[in-house]
Amino acid sequence: MRRHPSTTPRTPRLTRALGSLLLVAAAGVFAVGAAPAGQERAAATPLDRIVPAPASAEAGGSPYLVTRDTRIRIDAAREDTRRIGAYLADVLRPSTGYPLPLTTHGRGGIRLRLANGRFGAEGYRLDSGARGVTITAREPAGLFHGVQTLRQLLPAAVERKSVQPGPWPVAGGTVEDAPRYAYRGAMLDVSRHFFTVAQVKRYIDELALYKINKLHLHLSDDQGWRIAVDSWPRLAAYGGSTEVGGGPGGFYTKDDYREIVRYAASRYLEVVPEIDMPGHTNAALASYAELNCDGVAPPLYTGTKVGFSSLCVAKDRTYDFVDDVIRELAALTPGRYLHIGGDEAHSTSHDDYVKFMDRVQPVVAKYGKTVIGWHQLTGATPAPGALAQYWGLDSTSAAEKEQVAKAARNGTGLILSPADRVYLDMKYTKDTPLGLAWAGYVEVRRSYDWDPGAYLPGAPASAVRGVEAPLWSETLSTSAHIDYMAFPRLPGAAELGWSPAATHDWETYKVRLAAQAPRWDALGIGYYRSPQVPWPSR
Ligand code: ACM
């Protein structure tokens, strides 16, 4: 399977796309200014009107009103609770204009409380009534997710960066919530186009709003190597010096990367770094002649073809390279996983592919990490504990699906990223100015309307570890581009990962999704106004 059948140059289309996106962004700004005040002052949001849908929500009692006197109450002893309280205050202060001090005593107000209970690693309970709102969780991650729920229960204007009139009600009742899957990811391709630390942080904040807990960074590909490796400095210095279309590219220094990891952790996201191997490696091959079987370095590549590059499987030097890169990347990675790619190795023979994976997976284990690979890894021998990321289509052959399902029956965990559902770079329709269409057009309903637990025939539901929405960047180079392709599909992928299957229902989802739009307007997120969704008028 090839991801990009088209090999035409991208630049003219990109220029057109940029023009359209500027219009989209301008429309968004206009809408913010023009939104009727009453729309954002409506009655308190019902407790079940959030995305992702909560496991349970019971309305009852009086609403709580956030006022000038509201305090944010935290446990004295817990630094992580204090940090989550400070994060909440940072969200609420600019728009409410209230001081919202953090305090360790008193009564009422907004209370963040860690306690033993059946919350799991990420679950929480939110109790709201006239006297206050209490969020209780066993772990800080649960408190943080509860804070995201509280944000969504407040009027959308709370997301503005200037003082708004309010009032700020939170409906009375109780939400009890915990995720369906432990792995709820989003991938950003920083190789085809480079995105700065600030752009990545912006995306992290958007992911956190929907309780996504993994940020998969596609750090290397044919068009660019984006992470500094001290033992192989030309990878970043030379291999990172361009991108699709010939722009200047870029790379993360180790300090940049640590800052991304730190910021993600502050939003309870784990960074999953990917070095794609043995294919998708032209940037590395161009940087070091010795990595090529013929000893000749190819030129840097700025087009969008796939499948033409391969590390030299027969050379020992290749495994020095792999060991050094994985060792240095593992040292930068507090998270469990290291993604080794493995897709579209069309220039590697099957035997070589199997040999390569047999030799490389133990290196990941040696440095204390768990392998993730694209699902082609199941054509080799996945290491014990490895996860395979499925990116096929409805139309993928039964044989290929069965190869993955069989691996799942034998213990390989699955992350589901079906390209014709949750690849956020697929065009919504033929008129979408950005993105690709090799997996078809993916409108909002199609993206949402499937069940991860029953998706892959023959794969046990228990093998499914979660859902990830990848965003490939051949045609995307700005945060406005990212936003336009991710919204409104990203919240749907987040809901598939978080919400119980029993809550899944397009007719009610589309209403909840529509209610998010004033929030995106307030946050400056320009989104695709799909005709399938009953958006509020602007
Ligand atoms: C992929 O889209 N080549 C994983």
Coordinates of C-alpha atoms and ligand atoms in Angstrom, one line a residue:
M1 CA 0.0 0.0 0.0
R2 CA 1.3 3.4 -0.8
R3 CA 0.3 6.4 1.2
H4 CA 0.8 9.0 -1.5
P5 CA 0.0 7.9 -5.0
S6 CA 0.4 11.4 -6.2
T7 CA 3.9 12.6 -6.9
T8 CA 3.0 16.1 -8.2
P9 CA 4.8 19.0 -6.6
R10 CA 2.8 20.4 -3.7
T11 CA 3.8 24.1 -3.7
P12 CA 1.1 25.6 -5.9
R13 CA -1.6 23.7 -4.0
L14 CA -0.1 24.7 -0.7
T15 CA -0.2 28.4 -1.7
R16 CA -3.8 28.1 -2.5
A17 CA -4.5 26.3 0.7
L18 CA -2.8 29.0 2.7
G19 CA -5.0 31.6 1.1
S20 CA -8.1 29.7 2.1
L21 CA -6.9 29.1 5.6
L22 CA -6.3 32.8 6.1
L23 CA -9.9 33.3 5.2
V24 CA -11.0 30.6 7.6
A25 CA -8.9 32.1 10.4
A26 CA -10.2 35.6 9.6
A27 CA -13.8 34.3 9.7
G28 CA -13.1 32.8 13.1
V29 CA -11.8 36.0 14.6
F30 CA -14.7 37.9 13.2
A31 CA -17.1 35.4 14.8
V32 CA -15.5 35.8 18.2
G33 CA -16.0 39.6 18.1
A34 CA -19.5 39.3 16.7
A35 CA -20.9 36.5 18.9
P36 CA -24.1 37.6 20.5
A37 CA -23.4 38.1 24.2
G38 CA -26.6 36.1 25.1
Q39 CA -25.3 33.0 23.4
E40 CA -22.4 32.6 25.8
R41 CA -24.5 33.6 28.8
A42 CA -26.9 30.7 28.3
A43 CA -28.0 28.5 31.2
A44 CA -25.4 26.1 32.7
T45 CA -24.2 23.4 30.4
P46 CA -25.9 20.0 31.2
L47 CA -23.4 17.6 32.8
D48 CA -23.6 15.2 30.0
R49 CA -23.0 17.8 27.2
I50 CA -19.3 17.3 27.2
V51 CA -16.8 15.7 24.9
P52 CA -15.7 13.0 25.4
A53 CA -19.0 11.8 26.8
P54 CA -18.7 10.9 30.5
A55 CA -19.2 7.4 31.8
S56 CA -22.1 8.7 33.9
A57 CA -23.7 12.0 34.7
E58 CA -26.5 12.6 37.1
A59 CA -28.1 16.1 37.2
G60 CA -29.5 17.3 40.5
G61 CA -29.5 20.2 42.9
S62 CA -28.5 23.8 42.5
P63 CA -25.8 24.9 40.2
Y64 CA -22.6 26.3 41.6
L65 CA -21.7 29.9 40.6
V66 CA -18.0 30.8 40.3
T67 CA -17.7 34.3 41.7
R68 CA -15.2 36.9 42.8
D69 CA -15.1 35.0 46.2
T70 CA -14.4 31.6 44.8
R71 CA -11.2 29.9 46.0
I72 CA -9.4 26.9 44.6
R73 CA -8.9 24.4 47.4
I74 CA -6.0 22.0 47.2
D75 CA -4.3 19.5 49.5
A76 CA -1.5 21.1 51.4
A77 CA 0.9 18.2 51.0
R78 CA 0.6 17.6 47.3
E79 CA 2.8 19.5 44.9
D80 CA 1.0 18.0 41.9
T81 CA -2.4 19.0 43.2
R82 CA -1.1 22.5 43.7
R83 CA 0.2 22.5 40.1
I84 CA -3.2 21.4 38.7
G85 CA -4.9 24.1 40.8
A86 CA -2.5 26.7 39.4
Y87 CA -3.3 25.4 35.9
L88 CA -7.1 25.7 36.5
A89 CA -6.6 29.2 37.9
D90 CA -4.6 30.2 34.8
V91 CA -7.5 29.1 32.6
L92 CA -10.2 30.9 34.7
R93 CA -8.5 34.1 35.8
P94 CA -8.2 36.0 32.5
S95 CA -11.8 35.6 31.4
T96 CA -13.5 35.9 34.8
G97 CA -11.2 38.6 36.1
Y98 CA -11.5 36.9 39.6
P99 CA -8.5 36.4 41.9
L100 CA -9.3 32.7 42.5
P101 CA -6.6 32.2 45.1
L102 CA -5.2 28.7 45.8
T103 CA -5.8 27.7 49.4
T104 CA -5.4 24.7 51.6
H105 CA -8.3 25.4 54.0
G106 CA -11.8 26.8 54.2
R107 CA -15.0 25.4 52.8
G108 CA -16.8 25.4 49.5
G109 CA -15.3 26.8 46.3
I110 CA -13.6 24.5 43.8
R111 CA -11.9 21.7 45.6
L112 CA -9.3 19.3 44.0
R113 CA -9.0 16.3 46.2
L114 CA -7.0 13.1 46.0
A115 CA -8.5 10.1 47.7
N116 CA -8.6 6.4 47.6
G117 CA -11.5 5.1 45.7
R118 CA -12.4 3.2 42.6
F119 CA -11.3 5.8 40.2
G120 CA -8.5 3.9 38.4
A121 CA -5.4 5.7 37.1
E122 CA -7.2 8.4 35.2
G123 CA -10.8 8.5 36.5
Y124 CA -12.4 11.2 38.6
R125 CA -15.7 12.2 40.2
L126 CA -17.1 15.8 39.9
D127 CA -19.7 16.8 42.5
S128 CA -21.4 20.2 41.9
G129 CA -23.9 22.0 44.1
A130 CA -24.7 25.4 45.5
R131 CA -21.7 25.4 47.9
G132 CA -19.0 24.3 45.5
V133 CA -17.5 21.9 43.0
T134 CA -15.4 19.1 44.2
I135 CA -13.2 17.0 41.9
T136 CA -12.0 13.8 43.5
A137 CA -9.5 11.3 42.0
R138 CA -7.0 8.7 43.1
E139 CA -4.3 10.1 40.8
P140 CA -3.3 13.5 39.7
A141 CA -4.1 12.5 36.0
G142 CA -7.7 12.0 37.1
L143 CA -7.9 15.4 38.8
F144 CA -6.5 16.9 35.6
H145 CA -9.1 15.2 33.4
G146 CA -11.8 16.4 35.9
V147 CA -10.5 19.9 35.5
Q148 CA -11.0 19.6 31.7
T149 CA -14.6 18.5 32.4
L150 CA -15.1 21.5 34.7
R151 CA -13.8 23.8 31.9
Q152 CA -16.3 22.4 29.5
L153 CA -19.2 22.8 32.0
L154 CA -18.4 26.5 32.3
P155 CA -19.6 28.9 29.5
A156 CA -17.4 28.9 26.4
A157 CA -16.4 32.5 27.1
V158 CA -14.3 31.2 30.0
E159 CA -11.7 30.4 27.3
R160 CA -11.2 34.0 26.4
K161 CA -8.0 35.8 27.3
S162 CA -9.8 39.1 28.3
V163 CA -12.4 39.8 31.0
Q164 CA -15.9 38.6 30.1
P165 CA -19.2 39.5 31.8
G166 CA -20.1 36.1 33.1
P167 CA -22.0 34.7 35.0
W168 CA -20.1 31.5 35.5
P169 CA -22.5 28.7 36.5
V170 CA -21.7 25.0 36.8
A171 CA -24.8 22.7 36.7
G172 CA -25.6 20.8 39.9
G173 CA -25.1 17.0 40.1
T174 CA -22.4 14.4 39.8
V175 CA -20.2 13.1 37.0
E176 CA -18.4 9.8 37.4
D177 CA -15.9 9.2 34.7
A178 CA -13.0 6.9 33.7
P179 CA -11.6 6.0 30.3
R180 CA -12.4 3.0 28.2
Y181 CA -8.8 2.8 26.9
A182 CA -5.5 3.6 28.5
Y183 CA -3.9 4.6 25.2
R184 CA -5.6 7.7 23.7
G185 CA -3.2 9.2 21.3
A186 CA -2.6 11.9 18.7
M187 CA 0.4 11.8 16.3
L188 CA 2.0 14.9 14.8
D189 CA 4.3 14.5 11.8
V190 CA 7.1 17.0 12.5
S191 CA 9.2 15.6 9.7
R192 CA 7.4 16.5 6.5
H193 CA 7.1 20.0 7.8
F194 CA 8.8 21.0 11.0
F195 CA 6.8 22.5 13.8
T196 CA 8.4 24.6 16.6
V197 CA 8.2 23.9 20.3
A198 CA 5.6 26.6 20.6
Q199 CA 3.5 25.0 17.9
V200 CA 3.7 21.6 19.5
K201 CA 2.7 23.1 22.9
R202 CA -0.3 24.6 21.3
Y203 CA -1.4 21.2 20.0
I204 CA -0.7 19.6 23.4
D205 CA -3.1 22.1 25.0
E206 CA -5.8 21.2 22.4
L207 CA -5.2 17.5 23.0
A208 CA -5.5 17.9 26.8
L209 CA -8.9 19.6 26.5
Y210 CA -10.2 16.2 25.1
K211 CA -8.4 14.0 27.7
I212 CA -5.9 12.6 25.1
N213 CA -2.9 11.2 27.0
K214 CA -0.3 10.3 24.3
L215 CA 1.5 12.6 21.9
H216 CA 3.3 10.5 19.3
L217 CA 5.9 12.6 17.5
H218 CA 7.0 11.3 14.1
L219 CA 10.5 12.6 14.4
S220 CA 12.2 11.2 11.3
D221 CA 11.3 10.5 7.7
D222 CA 12.7 10.9 4.2
Q223 CA 12.2 14.7 4.3
G224 CA 13.7 15.5 7.7
W225 CA 15.4 14.3 10.8
R226 CA 14.1 16.4 13.7
I227 CA 15.9 15.4 16.9
A228 CA 19.5 16.1 17.9
V229 CA 21.6 12.9 18.3
D230 CA 25.0 13.7 19.9
S231 CA 26.8 10.7 18.5
W232 CA 25.5 11.3 14.9
P233 CA 25.3 15.1 14.7
R234 CA 24.8 15.4 11.0
L235 CA 21.4 13.7 11.3
A236 CA 19.8 16.9 12.7
A237 CA 22.3 19.5 11.4
Y238 CA 22.1 18.3 7.8
G239 CA 19.2 15.8 7.7
G240 CA 17.0 18.3 9.5
S241 CA 17.9 21.2 7.2
T242 CA 14.9 21.0 4.8
E243 CA 11.3 19.8 4.5
V244 CA 8.6 19.1 1.9
G245 CA 8.6 21.9 -0.6
G246 CA 12.2 22.9 0.2
G247 CA 11.7 25.1 3.2
P248 CA 14.3 25.4 6.0
G249 CA 13.1 22.6 8.1
G250 CA 14.5 22.5 11.6
F251 CA 15.1 20.2 14.5
Y252 CA 14.7 20.0 18.3
T253 CA 17.8 20.3 20.4
K254 CA 17.8 18.0 23.4
D255 CA 16.7 20.9 25.6
D256 CA 13.9 21.7 23.2
Y257 CA 12.8 18.1 23.3
R258 CA 13.0 17.9 27.1
E259 CA 10.8 21.0 27.2
I260 CA 8.2 19.3 25.0
V261 CA 8.3 16.3 27.2
R262 CA 8.0 18.4 30.4
Y263 CA 5.1 20.5 29.0
A264 CA 3.3 17.4 27.8
A265 CA 3.7 15.8 31.2
S266 CA 2.3 18.9 32.8
R267 CA -0.9 18.2 30.8
Y268 CA -0.7 14.4 31.6
L269 CA 0.4 13.4 28.2
E270 CA 3.2 10.9 27.6
V271 CA 5.4 11.6 24.6
V272 CA 5.9 8.6 22.3
P273 CA 8.9 9.3 20.0
E274 CA 9.1 7.6 16.6
I275 CA 12.2 6.9 14.5
D276 CA 10.8 5.4 11.4
M277 CA 13.0 2.4 10.2
P278 CA 14.1 0.7 8.0
G279 CA 12.2 2.7 5.3
H280 CA 11.4 6.4 5.4
T281 CA 15.1 7.0 6.2
N282 CA 16.3 9.2 3.3
A283 CA 17.2 12.1 5.7
A284 CA 19.5 9.7 7.7
L285 CA 20.9 8.1 4.5
A286 CA 21.7 11.6 3.1
S287 CA 23.5 12.6 6.3
Y288 CA 25.8 9.6 6.5
A289 CA 27.1 7.8 3.4
E290 CA 28.2 4.9 5.5
L291 CA 24.6 4.0 6.2
N292 CA 24.0 3.2 2.5
C293 CA 24.8 -0.3 1.1
D294 CA 26.7 1.4 -1.8
G295 CA 28.4 3.9 0.5
V296 CA 27.0 6.8 -1.5
A297 CA 24.8 9.4 0.3
P298 CA 21.7 10.3 -1.7
P299 CA 20.7 14.0 -1.9
L300 CA 18.2 15.5 0.6
Y301 CA 14.6 15.0 -0.4
T302 CA 11.8 17.5 -0.4
G303 CA 9.0 15.7 -2.4
T304 CA 6.2 13.5 -1.1
K305 CA 6.9 10.1 -2.5
V306 CA 7.2 7.1 -0.1
G307 CA 8.9 3.7 -0.1
F308 CA 12.1 4.5 -1.9
S309 CA 14.6 4.5 1.0
S310 CA 16.0 1.8 3.3
L311 CA 18.7 1.4 5.9
C312 CA 21.3 -1.1 4.8
V313 CA 20.2 -4.2 6.7
A314 CA 23.4 -6.2 5.9
K315 CA 25.8 -3.7 7.4
D316 CA 26.9 -3.9 11.1
R317 CA 27.4 -0.1 11.1
T318 CA 23.6 0.2 10.7
Y319 CA 23.1 -1.4 14.1
D320 CA 25.7 0.9 15.7
F321 CA 23.5 3.8 14.4
V322 CA 20.3 2.2 15.6
D323 CA 21.8 1.5 19.0
D324 CA 23.1 5.0 19.4
V325 CA 19.9 6.7 18.3
I326 CA 17.7 4.5 20.5
R327 CA 20.0 4.9 23.5
E328 CA 20.0 8.7 23.2
L329 CA 16.2 8.9 22.5
A330 CA 15.3 6.5 25.3
A331 CA 17.4 8.7 27.7
L332 CA 15.2 11.6 26.7
T333 CA 12.0 9.6 27.2
P334 CA 10.4 9.1 30.6
G335 CA 7.5 7.3 28.9
R336 CA 7.2 3.6 28.3
Y337 CA 7.2 3.5 24.5
L338 CA 9.5 3.9 21.6
H339 CA 8.0 3.7 18.2
I340 CA 10.2 2.2 15.5
G341 CA 8.0 2.8 12.5
G342 CA 8.3 -0.1 10.1
D343 CA 5.7 1.0 7.6
E344 CA 6.1 1.1 3.8
A345 CA 9.5 -0.5 3.7
H346 CA 9.0 -1.1 0.0
S347 CA 12.8 -0.9 -0.7
T348 CA 13.6 -3.5 1.9
S349 CA 13.1 -7.2 1.0
H350 CA 10.8 -9.2 3.3
D351 CA 13.7 -11.3 4.6
D352 CA 15.7 -8.2 5.3
Y353 CA 12.7 -6.6 7.0
V354 CA 12.3 -9.6 9.3
K355 CA 16.1 -9.7 10.1
F356 CA 16.1 -6.0 10.8
M357 CA 13.1 -6.1 13.2
D358 CA 14.6 -9.2 14.9
R359 CA 17.8 -7.2 15.6
V360 CA 16.3 -3.8 16.4
Q361 CA 13.4 -4.7 18.8
P362 CA 15.8 -6.1 21.4
V363 CA 17.7 -2.8 21.3
V364 CA 14.5 -1.0 22.4
A365 CA 14.1 -3.4 25.2
K366 CA 17.8 -3.1 26.2
Y367 CA 17.1 0.6 26.8
G368 CA 14.1 -0.1 28.9
K369 CA 11.3 0.8 26.4
T370 CA 8.4 -1.1 24.9
V371 CA 8.2 -1.3 21.1
I372 CA 5.4 0.2 19.0
G373 CA 5.5 -0.3 15.3
W374 CA 3.1 0.4 12.4
H375 CA 1.1 -2.8 11.8
Q376 CA 3.5 -4.1 9.1
L377 CA 5.6 -5.1 12.1
T378 CA 3.2 -8.1 12.4
G379 CA 4.7 -9.4 9.1
A380 CA 7.9 -9.9 11.2
T381 CA 7.9 -11.2 14.7
P382 CA 6.7 -8.6 17.2
A383 CA 8.6 -8.7 20.4
P384 CA 6.7 -9.8 23.6
G385 CA 4.7 -6.8 24.8
A386 CA 5.0 -4.9 21.5
L387 CA 2.1 -2.9 20.2
A388 CA 1.1 -2.7 16.6
Q389 CA -0.5 0.4 15.2
Y390 CA -3.1 -0.5 12.6
W391 CA -3.5 2.1 9.9
G392 CA -5.4 0.1 7.2
L393 CA -8.7 0.9 5.6
D394 CA -12.1 -0.8 5.3
S395 CA -10.8 -1.9 1.9
T396 CA -7.5 -3.4 3.2
S397 CA -7.3 -7.0 2.2
A398 CA -8.7 -9.7 4.4
A399 CA -5.2 -11.3 4.4
E400 CA -3.5 -8.2 5.8
K401 CA -6.2 -7.7 8.4
E402 CA -5.9 -11.4 9.4
Q403 CA -2.1 -11.0 9.8
V404 CA -2.7 -8.2 12.3
A405 CA -5.6 -10.0 14.0
K406 CA -3.5 -13.2 14.4
A407 CA -0.7 -11.2 16.0
A408 CA -3.3 -9.8 18.4
R409 CA -4.6 -13.3 19.2
N410 CA -1.0 -14.1 20.0
G411 CA -0.6 -11.3 22.5
T412 CA 0.4 -8.2 20.4
G413 CA -1.6 -5.2 21.6
L414 CA -3.3 -3.0 19.1
I415 CA -3.5 0.8 18.7
L416 CA -6.2 1.6 16.1
S417 CA -5.6 4.4 13.6
P418 CA -7.6 3.3 10.6
A419 CA -6.6 5.8 7.9
D420 CA -10.1 6.2 6.4
R421 CA -11.5 7.0 9.9
V422 CA -8.9 8.8 12.1
Y423 CA -6.1 10.0 9.8
L424 CA -6.7 13.7 10.4
D425 CA -4.8 14.7 7.3
M426 CA -7.4 13.2 5.0
K427 CA -9.6 15.8 3.3
Y428 CA -13.1 16.1 4.6
T429 CA -14.5 16.5 1.1
K430 CA -13.1 17.1 -2.4
D431 CA -13.2 20.8 -1.6
T432 CA -11.0 20.7 1.5
P433 CA -8.1 23.0 0.6
L434 CA -5.5 21.0 2.7
G435 CA -4.7 17.4 3.2
L436 CA -4.5 14.2 1.1
A437 CA -7.1 11.9 -0.2
W438 CA -5.4 8.5 -0.8
A439 CA -7.6 6.9 2.0
G440 CA -10.7 8.7 0.7
Y441 CA -12.6 11.7 2.0
V442 CA -13.3 11.5 5.7
E443 CA -16.2 13.5 6.9
V444 CA -16.9 14.0 10.6
R445 CA -19.6 11.3 10.9
R446 CA -17.4 8.7 9.2
S447 CA -14.5 9.6 11.5
Y448 CA -16.7 9.1 14.6
D449 CA -19.0 6.3 13.6
W450 CA -17.1 3.0 14.3
D451 CA -16.3 0.9 17.4
P452 CA -12.6 0.3 18.2
G453 CA -13.6 -2.8 20.3
A454 CA -15.2 -4.5 17.3
Y455 CA -13.2 -3.0 14.4
L456 CA -10.7 -5.6 13.3
P457 CA -12.3 -8.9 12.4
G458 CA -10.8 -11.8 14.4
A459 CA -8.9 -9.5 16.8
P460 CA -10.0 -10.0 20.5
A461 CA -11.4 -6.8 22.0
S462 CA -9.0 -7.3 24.9
A463 CA -6.1 -6.7 22.5
V464 CA -7.2 -3.2 21.8
R465 CA -5.2 -0.7 23.9
G466 CA -6.7 2.3 22.4
V467 CA -7.1 4.8 19.5
E468 CA -4.7 7.2 18.0
A469 CA -5.4 10.0 15.5
P470 CA -2.3 10.7 13.3
L471 CA -1.8 14.0 11.5
W472 CA 0.7 13.8 8.6
S473 CA 2.1 17.1 7.4
E474 CA 2.9 16.9 3.7
T475 CA 0.4 19.7 3.1
L476 CA 0.4 21.3 6.6
S477 CA 2.9 23.9 7.8
T478 CA 1.1 26.2 10.3
S479 CA -0.9 25.8 13.5
A480 CA -3.9 27.1 11.6
H481 CA -3.5 24.1 9.2
I482 CA -3.2 21.7 12.1
D483 CA -6.4 23.1 13.7
Y484 CA -8.4 23.0 10.6
M485 CA -7.7 19.4 9.9
A486 CA -7.9 18.3 13.6
F487 CA -11.1 20.1 14.4
P488 CA -13.7 18.8 14.5
R489 CA -12.4 15.2 14.0
L490 CA -9.9 15.1 16.8
P491 CA -12.6 15.3 19.6
G492 CA -14.4 12.3 18.0
A493 CA -11.2 10.2 18.1
A494 CA -10.7 11.3 21.7
E495 CA -14.3 10.2 22.5
L496 CA -13.7 6.8 20.9
G497 CA -10.7 6.3 23.2
W498 CA -12.4 7.6 26.3
S499 CA -16.1 7.0 26.4
P500 CA -17.9 3.8 27.1
A501 CA -19.2 2.1 24.0
A502 CA -22.7 2.4 25.4
T503 CA -22.6 6.2 25.0
H504 CA -21.7 6.0 21.3
D505 CA -24.4 7.6 19.3
W506 CA -23.9 10.0 16.3
E507 CA -27.2 11.8 16.8
T508 CA -26.4 12.9 20.4
Y509 CA -22.7 13.2 19.7
K510 CA -23.2 15.8 16.9
V511 CA -25.2 18.0 19.3
R512 CA -22.4 17.8 21.9
L513 CA -19.8 18.4 19.2
A514 CA -21.7 21.5 17.9
A515 CA -21.7 22.9 21.5
Q516 CA -17.9 22.9 21.4
A517 CA -17.7 25.4 18.6
P518 CA -18.0 28.6 20.7
R519 CA -15.2 27.2 22.8
W520 CA -13.0 26.8 19.7
D521 CA -13.9 30.4 18.6
A522 CA -12.9 31.6 22.0
L523 CA -9.6 29.7 21.8
G524 CA -8.9 30.9 18.3
I525 CA -9.1 27.5 16.8
G526 CA -10.3 27.7 13.2
Y527 CA -12.3 24.5 12.3
Y528 CA -14.1 22.9 9.4
R529 CA -17.8 23.7 9.7
S530 CA -19.0 20.4 8.5
P531 CA -22.6 20.4 7.2
Q532 CA -23.2 17.2 9.1
V533 CA -23.0 19.0 12.4
P534 CA -25.7 21.4 13.7
W535 CA -23.4 24.3 14.6
P536 CA -24.8 27.3 16.5
S537 CA -25.0 30.3 14.2
R538 CA -22.3 32.8 14.5
Ligands
ACM1 C1 1.7 5.4 7.4 O1 0.7 6.1 7.1 N1 2.6 5.1 6.4 C2 1.8 4.8 8.7

